[in-house]
Coordinates of N, CA and C in Angstrom, one line a residue:
Chain A
D284 N 20.6 -21.5 13.7 CA 20.0 -20.3 14.2 C 18.5 -20.5 14.4
G285 N 18.0 -19.9 15.5 CA 16.6 -20.0 15.8 C 15.8 -19.1 14.8
G286 N 14.5 -19.5 14.6 CA 13.7 -18.7 13.7 C 12.4 -19.4 13.5
I287 N 11.6 -18.8 12.5 CA 10.3 -19.2 12.2 C 10.3 -19.7 10.7
T288 N 9.8 -20.9 10.5 CA 9.8 -21.4 9.1 C 8.4 -21.6 8.7
Q289 N 8.1 -20.9 7.5 CA 6.8 -21.1 6.9 C 7.0 -21.8 5.6
S290 N 6.1 -22.8 5.4 CA 6.2 -23.5 4.1 C 4.8 -23.8 3.6
P291 N 4.7 -23.9 2.3 CA 5.7 -23.5 1.3 C 5.7 -22.0 1.1
K292 N 6.6 -21.5 0.3 CA 6.7 -20.1 0.0 C 5.6 -19.6 -0.9
Y293 N 5.3 -20.5 -1.9 CA 4.2 -20.2 -2.8 C 3.2 -21.4 -2.8
L294 N 1.9 -21.1 -2.9 CA 0.9 -22.2 -2.8 C -0.2 -21.8 -3.8
F295 N -0.6 -22.8 -4.6 CA -1.7 -22.6 -5.5 C -2.8 -23.6 -5.3
R296 N -4.0 -23.2 -5.3 CA -5.1 -24.1 -5.0 C -6.3 -23.7 -5.9
K297 N -7.1 -24.6 -6.1 CA -8.4 -24.4 -6.8 C -9.4 -24.0 -5.8
E298 N -10.3 -23.1 -6.3 CA -11.5 -22.7 -5.5 C -12.2 -23.9 -4.9
G299 N -12.6 -23.8 -3.7 CA -13.4 -24.9 -3.1 C -12.6 -25.9 -2.3
Q300 N -11.3 -25.8 -2.4 CA -10.4 -26.7 -1.7 C -9.9 -26.1 -0.4
N301 N -9.8 -26.9 0.6 CA -9.1 -26.4 1.9 C -7.6 -26.5 1.7
V302 N -6.9 -25.7 2.3 CA -5.4 -25.7 2.2 C -4.8 -25.4 3.6
T303 N -3.8 -26.1 4.0 CA -3.1 -25.8 5.3 C -1.7 -25.2 5.1
L304 N -1.5 -24.1 5.8 CA -0.2 -23.5 5.7 C 0.6 -23.8 7.0
S305 N 1.8 -24.2 6.8 CA 2.7 -24.6 7.9 C 3.4 -23.5 8.6
C306 N 3.6 -23.5 9.9 CA 4.4 -22.6 10.6 C 5.1 -23.3 11.8
E307 N 6.4 -23.3 11.8 CA 7.2 -24.0 12.8 C 8.2 -23.0 13.4
Q308 N 8.3 -22.9 14.7 CA 9.3 -22.1 15.3 C 10.2 -22.9 16.3
N309 N 11.5 -22.5 16.4 CA 12.4 -23.1 17.3 C 13.0 -22.1 18.3
L310 N 12.2 -21.1 18.5 CA 12.6 -20.0 19.4 C 12.2 -20.2 20.9
N311 N 11.4 -21.3 21.1 CA 10.8 -21.6 22.4 C 9.9 -20.5 22.9
H312 N 9.2 -19.8 21.9 CA 8.2 -18.8 22.2 C 6.9 -19.4 22.6
D313 N 6.2 -18.8 23.5 CA 4.9 -19.3 23.9 C 3.8 -18.9 23.0
A314 N 3.8 -17.6 22.5 CA 2.7 -17.1 21.7 C 3.0 -17.1 20.2
M315 N 2.0 -17.5 19.5 CA 2.1 -17.5 18.0 C 0.9 -16.8 17.4
Y316 N 1.1 -16.3 16.2 CA 0.1 -15.5 15.5 C 0.1 -15.8 14.0
W317 N -1.1 -15.6 13.4 CA -1.2 -15.6 12.0 C -1.8 -14.2 11.6
Y318 N -1.1 -13.6 10.6 CA -1.6 -12.4 10.0 C -1.8 -12.6 8.5
R319 N -2.7 -11.8 8.0 CA -3.0 -11.8 6.5 C -2.5 -10.4 6.0
Q320 N -1.8 -10.3 4.9 CA -1.4 -9.1 4.3 C -2.0 -8.9 2.9
D321 N -2.7 -7.9 2.7 CA -3.2 -7.5 1.3 C -2.6 -6.2 1.0
P322 N -2.4 -5.9 -0.3 CA -1.9 -4.6 -0.8 C -2.6 -3.5 -0.2
G323 N -1.9 -2.5 0.4 CA -2.5 -1.3 0.9 C -3.4 -1.4 2.1
Q324 N -3.4 -2.6 2.7 CA -4.2 -2.8 3.9 C -3.4 -3.2 5.2
G325 N -2.1 -3.2 5.1 CA -1.4 -3.5 6.3 C -1.6 -5.0 6.7
L326 N -1.4 -5.3 7.9 CA -1.5 -6.7 8.4 C -2.8 -6.8 9.3
R327 N -3.5 -7.8 9.0 CA -4.8 -8.1 9.8 C -4.6 -9.4 10.5
L328 N -5.0 -9.4 11.8 CA -4.8 -10.6 12.6 C -5.9 -11.6 12.4
I329 N -5.5 -12.9 12.1 CA -6.5 -13.9 11.9 C -6.8 -14.7 13.2
Y330 N -5.7 -15.3 13.7 CA -5.8 -16.1 15.0 C -4.5 -15.9 15.7
Y331 N -4.6 -16.1 17.1 CA -3.4 -16.1 17.9 C -3.5 -17.1 19.0
S332 N -2.4 -17.6 19.5 CA -2.4 -18.6 20.6 C -1.3 -18.2 21.6
Q333 N -1.7 -18.2 22.8 CA -0.7 -17.8 23.9 C -0.1 -19.0 24.6
I334 N -0.7 -20.2 24.3 CA -0.3 -21.4 25.0 C -0.8 -22.6 24.2
V335 N -0.1 -23.7 24.4 CA -0.5 -24.9 23.7 C -2.0 -25.3 24.1
N336 N -2.7 -25.8 23.1 CA -4.1 -26.2 23.2 C -5.1 -25.1 23.5
D337 N -4.6 -23.8 23.2 CA -5.5 -22.7 23.4 C -5.3 -21.7 22.3
F338 N -6.3 -21.1 21.7 CA -6.1 -20.0 20.7 C -7.4 -19.1 20.7
Q339 N -7.2 -17.9 20.2 CA -8.3 -16.9 20.1 C -8.4 -16.4 18.7
K340 N -9.7 -16.0 18.4 CA -9.9 -15.4 17.1 C -9.4 -14.0 17.1
G341 N -8.8 -13.6 15.9 CA -8.4 -12.2 15.7 C -9.6 -11.5 15.1
D342 N -9.2 -10.5 14.2 CA -10.2 -9.6 13.6 C -10.9 -10.2 12.4
I343 N -10.2 -11.2 11.7 CA -10.8 -11.7 10.5 C -10.7 -13.2 10.5
A344 N -11.2 -13.9 11.5 CA -11.1 -15.3 11.7 C -12.1 -16.1 10.8
E345 N -13.1 -15.5 10.2 CA -14.1 -16.3 9.5 C -13.4 -16.9 8.2
G346 N -13.7 -18.2 8.1 CA -13.2 -19.0 6.9 C -11.8 -19.6 7.2
Y347 N -11.3 -19.4 8.4 CA -10.0 -20.0 8.8 C -10.1 -20.8 10.0
S348 N -9.2 -21.8 10.2 CA -9.1 -22.5 11.4 C -7.6 -22.8 11.8
V349 N -7.4 -23.0 13.1 CA -6.0 -23.3 13.5 C -6.0 -24.4 14.6
S350 N -4.8 -24.9 14.9 CA -4.6 -25.8 16.0 C -3.3 -25.5 16.6
R351 N -3.2 -25.8 17.9 CA -1.9 -25.6 18.6 C -1.7 -26.8 19.5
E352 N -1.3 -27.9 18.9 CA -1.0 -29.2 19.6 C 0.4 -29.2 20.2
K353 N 1.3 -28.5 19.6 CA 2.7 -28.4 20.1 C 3.1 -27.0 20.2
K354 N 4.0 -26.7 21.1 CA 4.5 -25.4 21.3 C 5.1 -24.8 20.0
E355 N 5.8 -25.7 19.2 CA 6.6 -25.3 18.1 C 5.7 -25.0 16.8
S356 N 4.5 -25.5 16.8 CA 3.8 -25.5 15.6 C 2.4 -24.9 15.7
F357 N 2.0 -24.1 14.6 CA 0.7 -23.4 14.7 C 0.2 -23.4 13.2
P358 N -0.3 -24.5 12.7 CA -0.8 -24.5 11.3 C -2.1 -23.8 11.1
L359 N -2.2 -23.1 10.0 CA -3.4 -22.4 9.6 C -4.1 -23.1 8.4
T360 N -5.4 -23.4 8.5 CA -6.2 -24.0 7.4 C -7.1 -22.9 6.9
V361 N -6.9 -22.7 5.6 CA -7.8 -21.8 4.9 C -8.9 -22.6 4.2
T362 N -10.1 -22.4 4.7 CA -11.2 -23.3 4.2 C -11.9 -22.7 3.0
S363 N -12.8 -23.5 2.4 CA -13.5 -23.1 1.3 C -14.5 -22.0 1.6
A364 N -14.8 -21.8 2.9 CA -15.7 -20.7 3.3 C -15.0 -19.3 3.3
Q365 N -13.7 -19.3 3.1 CA -13.1 -18.0 3.1 C -13.3 -17.4 1.7
K366 N -13.9 -16.2 1.6 CA -14.4 -15.7 0.4 C -13.3 -15.2 -0.5
N367 N -12.3 -14.6 0.0 CA -11.1 -14.0 -0.7 C -9.8 -14.5 -0.2
P368 N -9.5 -15.8 -0.4 CA -8.3 -16.4 0.2 C -7.0 -16.0 -0.3
T369 N -6.9 -15.4 -1.6 CA -5.7 -15.1 -2.2 C -5.0 -13.9 -1.4
A370 N -3.8 -14.2 -0.8 CA -3.2 -13.2 0.0 C -1.8 -13.7 0.4
F371 N -1.1 -12.8 1.1 CA 0.2 -13.2 1.7 C 0.0 -13.4 3.1
Y372 N 0.4 -14.6 3.6 CA 0.1 -15.0 5.0 C 1.4 -15.0 5.8
L373 N 1.4 -14.4 6.9 CA 2.6 -14.2 7.8 C 2.3 -14.9 9.2
C374 N 3.2 -15.7 9.6 CA 3.2 -16.3 10.9 C 4.2 -15.6 11.8
A375 N 3.9 -15.4 13.0 CA 4.8 -14.7 13.9 C 4.8 -15.4 15.3
S376 N 5.8 -15.1 16.1 CA 5.8 -15.6 17.5 C 6.5 -14.5 18.4
R377 N 6.2 -14.7 19.7 CA 7.0 -13.9 20.7 C 6.9 -14.6 22.0
P378 N 7.9 -14.3 22.9 CA 7.9 -14.9 24.2 C 6.8 -14.2 25.1
S379 N 6.2 -14.9 26.0 CA 5.2 -14.3 26.8 C 5.8 -13.6 28.1
V380 N 7.0 -13.9 28.4 CA 7.6 -13.5 29.6 C 7.6 -12.0 29.7
D381 N 7.9 -11.3 28.6 CA 7.9 -9.8 28.6 C 6.6 -9.2 28.2
G382 N 5.6 -10.1 28.0 CA 4.3 -9.6 27.6 C 4.3 -8.6 26.4
Y383 N 3.6 -7.5 26.6 CA 3.3 -6.6 25.5 C 4.6 -5.8 25.1
N384 N 5.6 -5.9 25.9 CA 6.9 -5.2 25.5 C 7.7 -6.0 24.4
S385 N 7.4 -7.2 24.3 CA 8.2 -8.0 23.4 C 7.7 -7.8 21.9
P386 N 8.7 -7.7 21.0 CA 8.3 -7.6 19.6 C 8.0 -9.0 19.0
L387 N 7.3 -9.0 17.9 CA 7.0 -10.2 17.2 C 8.2 -10.5 16.3
H388 N 8.4 -11.8 16.2 CA 9.4 -12.4 15.2 C 8.6 -13.0 14.1
F389 N 8.9 -12.7 12.8 CA 8.1 -13.1 11.7 C 8.8 -14.2 10.9
G390 N 8.0 -15.1 10.3 CA 8.5 -15.9 9.2 C 8.5 -15.1 7.9
N391 N 9.0 -15.8 6.8 CA 9.1 -15.1 5.5 C 7.8 -15.2 4.7
G392 N 6.8 -15.8 5.3 CA 5.5 -15.7 4.6 C 5.2 -16.8 3.6
T393 N 3.9 -17.1 3.4 CA 3.4 -17.9 2.3 C 2.5 -17.1 1.4
R394 N 2.7 -17.1 0.1 CA 1.8 -16.4 -0.8 C 0.9 -17.5 -1.4
L395 N -0.4 -17.4 -1.0 CA -1.4 -18.3 -1.5 C -2.2 -17.6 -2.6
T396 N -2.4 -18.4 -3.7 CA -3.2 -18.0 -4.8 C -4.3 -19.0 -5.1
V397 N -5.5 -18.6 -5.0 CA -6.6 -19.5 -5.3 C -7.3 -19.0 -6.5
T398 N -7.5 -20.0 -7.5 CA -8.1 -19.6 -8.8 C -9.4 -20.5 -9.0
Chain B
G256 N -11.3 1.0 20.0 CA -10.2 0.0 20.0 C -8.9 0.7 19.6
D257 N -7.8 -0.1 19.7 CA -6.5 0.5 19.3 C -6.4 0.7 17.8
S258 N -5.7 1.7 17.4 CA -5.5 1.9 16.0 C -4.1 2.6 15.8
V259 N -3.6 2.5 14.6 CA -2.3 3.1 14.2 C -2.6 3.7 12.8
T260 N -2.2 5.0 12.7 CA -2.3 5.7 11.4 C -0.9 6.1 10.9
Q261 N -0.6 5.7 9.7 CA 0.7 6.1 9.1 C 0.5 7.1 8.0
M262 N 1.5 7.9 7.7 CA 1.4 8.8 6.6 C 1.2 8.1 5.3
E263 N 0.4 8.7 4.4 CA 0.2 8.0 3.1 C 1.5 7.9 2.3
G264 N 1.6 6.8 1.6 CA 2.7 6.7 0.7 C 2.3 6.7 -0.7
P265 N 3.1 6.3 -1.6 CA 4.5 6.0 -1.4 C 5.4 7.3 -1.2
V266 N 6.5 7.1 -0.6 CA 7.5 8.1 -0.4 C 8.7 7.8 -1.3
T267 N 9.1 8.8 -2.1 CA 10.3 8.7 -3.0 C 11.3 9.8 -2.6
L268 N 12.5 9.4 -2.3 CA 13.6 10.3 -2.0 C 14.8 10.0 -2.8
S269 N 15.7 11.0 -2.8 CA 17.0 10.8 -3.4 C 18.0 10.3 -2.3
E270 N 19.0 9.6 -2.7 CA 20.0 9.2 -1.7 C 20.5 10.3 -0.9
E271 N 20.7 10.1 0.4 CA 21.3 11.1 1.4 C 20.2 12.1 1.8
A272 N 19.0 12.0 1.4 CA 17.9 12.9 1.8 C 17.5 12.5 3.3
F273 N 16.8 13.5 3.9 CA 16.3 13.2 5.3 C 14.9 12.6 5.1
L274 N 14.7 11.6 6.0 CA 13.4 10.8 6.0 C 12.6 11.0 7.2
T275 N 11.3 11.3 7.0 CA 10.4 11.2 8.1 C 9.2 10.5 7.7
I276 N 8.8 9.5 8.4 CA 7.5 8.8 8.2 C 6.7 9.0 9.5
N277 N 5.5 9.6 9.3 CA 4.7 9.9 10.5 C 3.8 8.7 10.9
C278 N 3.7 8.6 12.2 CA 2.9 7.6 12.8 C 2.2 8.1 14.0
T279 N 0.9 8.0 14.1 CA 0.1 8.4 15.3 C -0.7 7.2 15.7
Y280 N -1.1 7.2 17.0 CA -1.8 6.0 17.5 C -3.0 6.4 18.4
T281 N -3.9 5.5 18.6 CA -4.9 5.6 19.7 C -4.8 4.3 20.4
A282 N -4.9 4.3 21.8 CA -4.8 3.1 22.6 C -5.5 3.4 23.9
T283 N -6.0 2.3 24.4 CA -6.7 2.4 25.7 C -5.8 2.3 26.9
G284 N -4.7 1.7 26.8 CA -3.8 1.5 27.9 C -2.5 2.3 27.7
Y285 N -1.4 1.7 28.1 CA -0.1 2.3 27.9 C 0.8 1.4 27.0
P286 N 0.7 1.7 25.7 CA 1.2 0.7 24.7 C 2.7 0.8 24.6
S287 N 3.3 -0.3 24.1 CA 4.6 -0.3 23.6 C 4.5 0.0 22.1
L288 N 5.5 0.6 21.5 CA 5.5 1.0 20.1 C 6.6 0.4 19.3
F289 N 6.4 0.1 18.1 CA 7.4 -0.6 17.3 C 7.4 0.0 15.8
W290 N 8.6 -0.1 15.2 CA 8.7 0.1 13.8 C 9.3 -1.2 13.2
Y291 N 8.6 -1.7 12.1 CA 9.1 -2.9 11.4 C 9.4 -2.5 10.0
V292 N 10.3 -3.3 9.3 CA 10.6 -3.0 7.9 C 10.4 -4.3 7.2
Q293 N 9.8 -4.2 6.0 CA 9.6 -5.4 5.1 C 10.2 -5.2 3.8
Y294 N 11.1 -6.1 3.4 CA 11.7 -6.1 2.1 C 10.9 -7.0 1.1
P295 N 11.0 -6.8 -0.2 CA 10.1 -7.5 -1.1 C 10.1 -9.0 -0.9
G296 N 8.9 -9.6 -0.8 CA 8.8 -11.0 -0.7 C 9.2 -11.6 0.6
E297 N 9.5 -10.8 1.6 CA 9.9 -11.3 2.9 C 8.9 -11.0 4.0
G298 N 9.2 -11.5 5.2 CA 8.4 -11.2 6.4 C 8.9 -9.9 6.9
L299 N 8.3 -9.5 8.1 CA 8.7 -8.2 8.7 C 9.8 -8.4 9.7
Q300 N 10.7 -7.4 9.7 CA 11.8 -7.4 10.7 C 11.7 -6.2 11.6
L301 N 11.9 -6.5 12.9 CA 11.9 -5.4 13.9 C 13.0 -4.4 13.6
L302 N 12.6 -3.1 13.5 CA 13.6 -2.1 13.2 C 14.0 -1.4 14.6
L303 N 13.0 -1.0 15.3 CA 13.3 -0.4 16.7 C 12.0 -0.4 17.5
K304 N 12.1 -0.2 18.8 CA 11.0 -0.1 19.6 C 11.2 0.9 20.8
A305 N 10.0 1.2 21.4 CA 10.1 2.1 22.6 C 8.9 1.6 23.5
T306 N 9.2 1.5 24.8 CA 8.2 0.9 25.7 C 7.5 1.9 26.6
K307 N 8.0 3.1 26.7 CA 7.3 4.1 27.6 C 7.6 5.5 27.0
A308 N 6.8 6.4 27.5 CA 6.8 7.8 27.1 C 8.2 8.4 27.2
D309 N 8.6 9.1 26.1 CA 9.9 9.8 26.0 C 11.1 8.9 25.7
D310 N 10.8 7.6 25.6 CA 11.9 6.6 25.2 C 12.2 6.9 23.7
K311 N 13.5 6.8 23.3 CA 13.9 6.9 21.9 C 14.4 5.5 21.5
G312 N 13.8 4.9 20.5 CA 14.3 3.7 19.9 C 15.3 4.1 18.7
S313 N 16.3 3.3 18.5 CA 17.2 3.6 17.4 C 17.9 2.4 16.9
N314 N 18.2 2.3 15.6 CA 18.8 1.2 15.0 C 19.2 1.5 13.6
K315 N 20.4 1.2 13.1 CA 20.8 1.4 11.8 C 20.6 2.8 11.3
G316 N 20.7 3.8 12.1 CA 20.6 5.2 11.7 C 19.2 5.7 11.8
F317 N 18.2 4.8 12.0 CA 16.8 5.2 12.2 C 16.5 5.5 13.7
E318 N 15.6 6.5 13.9 CA 15.2 6.8 15.3 C 13.8 7.1 15.3
A319 N 13.2 6.9 16.5 CA 11.8 7.3 16.7 C 11.6 7.5 18.2
T320 N 10.9 8.6 18.6 CA 10.7 8.9 20.0 C 9.2 8.8 20.3
Y321 N 8.9 8.1 21.4 CA 7.6 7.9 21.9 C 7.1 9.2 22.6
R322 N 6.1 9.8 21.9 CA 5.6 11.1 22.4 C 4.1 10.8 22.8
K323 N 4.0 10.8 24.2 CA 2.6 10.5 24.7 C 1.7 11.7 24.5
E324 N 2.2 12.9 24.6 CA 1.4 14.1 24.6 C 0.8 14.3 23.2
T325 N 1.5 13.8 22.1 CA 0.9 13.9 20.8 C 0.6 12.6 20.2
T326 N 0.6 11.5 21.0 CA 0.4 10.1 20.6 C 1.0 9.8 19.3
S327 N 2.3 10.1 19.2 CA 3.0 9.9 18.0 C 4.3 9.1 18.2
F328 N 4.8 8.5 17.0 CA 6.0 7.7 17.1 C 6.6 7.8 15.7
H329 N 7.0 9.0 15.3 CA 7.5 9.3 13.9 C 8.9 8.7 13.7
L330 N 9.1 8.0 12.5 CA 10.4 7.4 12.2 C 11.2 8.4 11.4
E331 N 12.5 8.6 11.7 CA 13.4 9.5 11.1 C 14.7 8.9 10.8
K332 N 15.3 9.3 9.7 CA 16.7 9.0 9.4 C 17.3 10.2 8.7
G333 N 18.6 10.5 9.1 CA 19.2 11.7 8.6 C 19.7 11.6 7.1
S334 N 20.0 10.4 6.7 CA 20.6 10.3 5.3 C 20.2 8.9 4.8
V335 N 19.2 8.8 3.9 CA 18.8 7.5 3.5 C 19.7 6.9 2.4
Q336 N 19.7 5.6 2.3 CA 20.5 4.9 1.2 C 19.5 4.1 0.3
V337 N 20.0 3.8 -0.8 CA 19.2 3.0 -1.7 C 18.7 1.7 -1.1
S338 N 19.6 1.1 -0.2 CA 19.3 -0.1 0.5 C 18.1 0.0 1.5
D339 N 17.7 1.2 1.8 CA 16.6 1.5 2.8 C 15.3 1.3 2.1
S340 N 15.2 1.2 0.8 CA 14.0 1.0 0.1 C 13.3 -0.2 0.6
A341 N 12.0 0.0 1.1 CA 11.3 -1.1 1.7 C 9.9 -0.5 2.1
V342 N 9.1 -1.4 2.7 CA 7.9 -0.9 3.3 C 8.1 -0.9 4.8
Y343 N 7.6 0.2 5.4 CA 7.8 0.4 6.9 C 6.5 0.4 7.6
F344 N 6.4 -0.3 8.7 CA 5.1 -0.5 9.4 C 5.3 0.0 10.8
C345 N 4.4 0.9 11.3 CA 4.3 1.3 12.7 C 3.3 0.3 13.4
A346 N 3.6 0.0 14.6 CA 2.7 -1.0 15.3 C 2.7 -0.7 16.8
L347 N 1.6 -1.0 17.5 CA 1.5 -0.9 18.9 C 1.1 -2.2 19.6
S348 N 1.5 -2.3 20.8 CA 1.1 -3.5 21.6 C 0.6 -2.9 22.9
D349 N -0.7 -3.2 23.2 CA -1.3 -2.5 24.4 C -1.4 -3.5 25.5
N350 N -1.3 -3.0 26.7 CA -1.4 -3.8 27.9 C -2.8 -3.7 28.6
F351 N -3.8 -3.1 27.9 CA -5.0 -2.9 28.6 C -5.8 -4.2 28.7
G352 N -5.8 -4.7 29.9 CA -6.7 -5.8 30.3 C -6.6 -7.1 29.5
G353 N -7.0 -8.1 30.1 CA -7.3 -9.4 29.5 C -6.2 -9.9 28.6
T354 N -6.5 -10.4 27.4 CA -5.6 -10.9 26.5 C -5.2 -9.8 25.5
S355 N -5.7 -8.6 25.6 CA -5.4 -7.7 24.5 C -4.0 -7.3 24.4
G356 N -3.3 -7.5 25.6 CA -1.8 -7.1 25.6 C -1.0 -8.1 24.7
S357 N -1.6 -9.2 24.3 CA -0.8 -10.1 23.5 C -0.9 -9.8 22.0
R358 N -1.6 -8.8 21.6 CA -1.8 -8.5 20.2 C -1.0 -7.3 19.8
L359 N -0.6 -7.3 18.5 CA 0.0 -6.1 17.9 C -1.0 -5.5 16.9
T360 N -1.2 -4.2 16.9 CA -2.0 -3.6 15.9 C -1.0 -2.8 14.9
F361 N -1.2 -3.0 13.6 CA -0.3 -2.4 12.6 C -1.0 -1.3 11.9
G362 N -0.1 -0.3 11.5 CA -0.6 0.7 10.5 C -0.5 0.0 9.1
E363 N -0.9 0.8 8.1 CA -1.1 0.3 6.8 C 0.2 0.1 6.0
G364 N 1.3 0.7 6.5 CA 2.6 0.6 5.9 C 2.8 1.7 5.0
T365 N 4.1 2.1 4.8 CA 4.5 3.2 4.0 C 5.7 2.7 3.1
Q366 N 5.4 2.7 1.8 CA 6.4 2.3 0.8 C 7.5 3.4 0.6
L367 N 8.7 3.1 0.9 CA 9.8 4.0 0.7 C 10.7 3.6 -0.5
T368 N 10.9 4.4 -1.4 CA 11.8 4.2 -2.5 C 12.9 5.3 -2.5
V369 N 14.2 4.8 -2.5 CA 15.3 5.7 -2.5 C 16.1 5.6 -3.8
N370 N 16.2 6.7 -4.5 CA 16.8 6.7 -5.8 C 18.3 7.1 -5.7
P371 N 19.2 6.5 -6.5 CA 20.6 6.9 -6.4 C 20.8 8.3 -7.0

């Protein structure tokens, strides 16, 4: 079955370390997204990419970086510059052909804890 | 900018009760509207959507109607079950110019608990 795989499900890091979260999709979707979820704050957009080798900052991009070298993959790096990195991170994708009418498909998330 | 406002939670109901979760939005273009559901420890799943005014989205007994005049997209279900306990998110995707149409804006989510 097609879908979005995020790994690992739980991730623990020490403060000051960079960490990369994996996101892979086999849905042949063009656009991919990273959201951060904190309790009581809904989802906030970190970065998104509509095509390979191109990406745009979302609303809370500071302290994060991404790459889009392959259509299937959109890894997110949480750098030491991110002040409050502990959160639940969600990756999503959608086809571009229907544009804004298409819903997002989500992975099951990675819970990052930084101490 | 675009925004979505959901009714404050949490919402607690007894099984077979009627459910309404309010959602209103502001958008610069002609958005598509979505409801997503999130079960504990999981990602979001699409529940239903509507792409133009007066459209009704429906799935698994849930319904929502796109009301342009009141900028609303309220979620309803006639008889909830314990298995409906989850967090529900209202979202919009706007087609106004440039790359903004490729983004979804989410409400803060409403926690629903259904007791037997």
